[in-house]
Amino acid sequence: MSQPAKVSDLPQRSLSAEPVPPASIDPVLARLFQSLLEKFERTHPGEDSTPLKSAFQLAYLMHAGQKRQSGEPYLIHPLEVAHILADMTTDRTCLVTGLLHDLVEDTGVTIEEVRKQFGDDVAACVDGVTKLAKLKFYSREERQAESVRKMLLAMVKDIRVVLVKLADRLHNMRTLGALPRDRQERIAQETLEIYAPIAHRLGMGKVRAELEDLGFEFTDPEAFQEIVEAIESKRKANQGLLDEIRGAVEVKLRREGIPARIEARLKRPYSIWQKLKRQKISIDQVYDLLAVRIITDSVKNCYAALGTLHGDWHPIPGRIKDFIAIPRPNLYQSLHTSVIGPGGQPFEVQIRTEEMHRIAEDGIAAHWKYKEGNKNAVQDEQQIAWLRQLVEWQREMHDPGEFMSTLKVDLYPEEVYTFTPKGKVIVLPREATPIDFAYAIHTEVGNQCVGAKVNGRIVPLKYALKNGDVVDILTQQGHLPSKDWLSIAKTSKARNKIKAVINTTERARAIEIGEKYLEKEARRFGVQWKKVTREQVISVANEYGFPKMEDLHAALGYGKFSARQVLIKLAPEQVEASERATAPAEPAVVAPPKDTGDKDLVIKVKGIDDVMVYRAKCCNPIRGEQIVGYITRGKGVAVHSVNCTNVQNLMYEVERKITVEWVRTAEDTFAVRLTAYADDRPGILSHLTSVVFHEGSNIKALEAQPDEQRGDGSAVISVLLDVKDKKQLERVVAAIRRISGIRDVERVN
Ligand code: MN
C-alpha cells in the first residue's frame, strides 16, 4: 500500500485564488486532514485520494479566516464531519461532500464550480446539503410531524446527502456548548425531533444514540445531569456486578462452544429518561439499567446463546423479543431478553451476529461496507435482502438519480410530499392530483378549483404530483366540480366532497324532472292536476316512507317508481278509465332496451316489486353472475355485473346503488355473444356447434370471418348462443377452448 499523501503534496487549487504555500497550513488542521487521509486509505485501499486533497485545499482557501463560535478555525468543522463519515466507512463522495458541505452556503463558491472540479455526484450532494440547510421548520408540530422527517428523506436526491447532514448535525451537537443558550435549545430540540428520528429510521443506531443524548443534555440540562449522576453512582455500585455478569455469561457460552464477544454496559441517559417519563417512575425503579450484548458468529448461535442463558437464569416473562425472525422496519435484528441474574439482579440481554451488529450500529451506512468485499459479511442473506438490493441497484445504475428514485419508491412507496406556495407541507398519496391537493387545503378551494400551477407552470388537473412540487390552485367563485373529477381524484376526502356536491345538484335535477314527469303523466291519464292538493301528494309521499313531497319527486326523477304508481293512488278512477280507453297501455316509463324484453322478470330489486329493471347492455349479466343495481334517472334500475368496467370506474354514485337478485324460479335463458379465434382447420365449425349443443346450449347465430389482422387463413368466429346461467356458459367456453385449433375464446358485450 502506498504511503498516505502528505499535506505538502496537495494539488493546487484550480479556482482563481492564489495558491496557499504549504507552510502556512495550520498544523492542527493539517494533522486532522492527515488522519482523515489515513482512514480513507485504510478503508478504501487502491482508491484515488486526489479529490479529497483537492476538496481540503479548496475548503481551506475558502473558509480561510472564518472562525467557529468557539474561536477555532472554521475548517475544523468540515474536517470533523468528514471524520464522522469516514468512521461510518461511507464512500469518497461522502467524504468530499463532508469537506465541502458548507462552502456554497458560507463562501462565494457556486455549485457549478464544485461540479467542474469534483463532478456531478459531489455537486448534487453538496447542493442537497445546502438545500436542506435552508429548510425552515416553523412550528413544533411541524418539526415533530413524521411527515417532515419522511419528506426530508424523500426529497433528497441521494441518500448520501442525509448521511452528510447527519454527520454535520452530530458534530454541531458535539460542539454545541460554544453557542448561546437560546440557540443551543433550539438546535437541540430540532435534533431530537427531526434528526435523531431520521437516524433511527435509517437504522443508524450509533448516530441516533449520540444525537439523542446530546439533544437531551441541551434541552433539559438539569434532568440530564440528574440522570448522569444517578447512572454514575449506579455504575460504581454495579461495576462489580457488571464484571461478574460478563464473566458468568462468558463461562456459560464457552461451555457450550459458542464463540462470542460480550459487552456489558449501563443504558444511556436518553433512553433511561424516556423510560422514566413513559412509565412515570424514578430511576431507582428502573430495574434493567444493566445491559449485556452478546455478539456471535451465526444466527444458529444467537438462538443457542439465548437457550443457554434461559437454562441458567430465569427469563422475565414478556420480555423475550425475536427481531431476528421479524426484523424491525429499519432492518434492526437481534434477540432481546431480560433475565434475573446473579444475586437476583435483573438485566437486559441483546444477542446478535457481527453483521446484525454492524447494521444496528450503522444502518444504511453499513451498505457501503459491503463494497469493501468482506466475505464474512455475506451471511443471512434474506434478512438483509433490502440492503443488498440497494447495493445491487447502486452497482447497476450509473445514473444516481435513477438509483435514488428507486430508493425513494422503496422508502415511501405510498406518499408524495408537496407544498403550498407558502411552504406548508401537504402529504398526499402517490398519483394524487391537483384536485386532491385543492381539497386537502379546503373544501371550497376544491369545489372552486378551475386549474393549477405546479412550480409556476399550468398543468392539467390530472397531473400526478411529485415530491417537492409547489402547487398553486386557481379558483373561481361559484365553480362546481364535475363528474369527471371522480376519476381524477385519488384521495377519499376529495372523492367524498365531489360526490356530495354532485349528489346535491343531481338531486335538485331529479326533483325537477320528477315533478314535471308527474304533471305530464297526469295530463296523459286525464287526471285533473289542478284539483290534486299538495296534502294529497304529501300523503302519497308518506305512504312511500318519504316525509316530504320533494322526496317523492326525487324518487320519480331517479326512476324509483313510475308516475302511474303515484297517480293511481291519487285518482284511481281517472287513471283506470284512461287506460281502458287507450289499451293496450304504453309503458309509463321509458321502456327498457328492447333486446332484453321479458327477461327483466328474472331479476328483481330486493324487497321491492314493481320496479323497472333491465340488464345493462355494457356487461349483459347472466344468471349466476354477481350483479348490482343502479337507479337511473327515469329509466328504472340498470343491472350490471359487479365486474362491469362502468361500475368499477364509478360512473355511478354509491347512493344510487341498490341490491338486486336473480329470481329463482324463472326458466329464461340469456343471450351471450362469444368470439373464438381459430386456426384454419377443416371441420372446426361443426366441431364447435356440436360441443355447444352437447352442453345443452342453443346457437342462435354463428358467423366466421377471416382474421384480417393475422391474414394467415385463421378465422374469427362469432357465436350468439342462449345459456341458462353462468355455470353453463363456463362449461360451454371450456368445451370450445378444448377444441384443437381454437386459440382463444372471449365473451363480448
Ligand atoms: Mn456544517
Short mmCIF file of N, CA and C in Angstrom, two decimals, residues 197 241 326 329 376 413 427 593 690 737:
data_model
loop_
_atom_site.label_atom_id
_atom_site.label_comp_id
_atom_site.label_asym_id
_atom_site.label_seq_id
_atom_site.Cartn_x
_atom_site.Cartn_y
_atom_site.Cartn_z
N PRO A 197 -34.72 10.97 14.91
CA PRO A 197 -35.65 10.02 14.29
C PRO A 197 -35.24 9.58 12.88
N LEU A 241 -20.80 -5.98 39.70
CA LEU A 241 -21.87 -6.84 39.20
C LEU A 241 -21.77 -7.03 37.69
N ILE A 326 -38.35 -11.56 12.94
CA ILE A 326 -39.15 -10.44 12.44
C ILE A 326 -38.36 -9.15 12.64
N PRO A 329 -38.63 -2.44 10.96
CA PRO A 329 -38.67 -1.88 9.60
C PRO A 329 -37.33 -1.29 9.16
N ASN A 376 -17.10 -12.42 4.93
CA ASN A 376 -17.94 -12.87 6.04
C ASN A 376 -19.27 -12.12 6.10
N PRO A 413 -43.33 4.16 -0.68
CA PRO A 413 -44.00 3.95 -1.97
C PRO A 413 -45.35 4.64 -2.03
N VAL A 427 -49.12 16.28 2.51
CA VAL A 427 -48.77 14.90 2.19
C VAL A 427 -49.95 14.23 1.52
N PRO A 593 -84.34 -1.45 -22.76
CA PRO A 593 -83.87 -1.79 -24.10
C PRO A 593 -84.59 -3.02 -24.61
N SER A 690 -71.22 -28.67 -32.36
CA SER A 690 -71.57 -29.90 -31.65
C SER A 690 -71.24 -29.80 -30.16
N ARG A 737 -62.82 -24.14 -25.81
CA ARG A 737 -61.36 -24.00 -25.66
C ARG A 737 -60.63 -25.31 -25.94
#
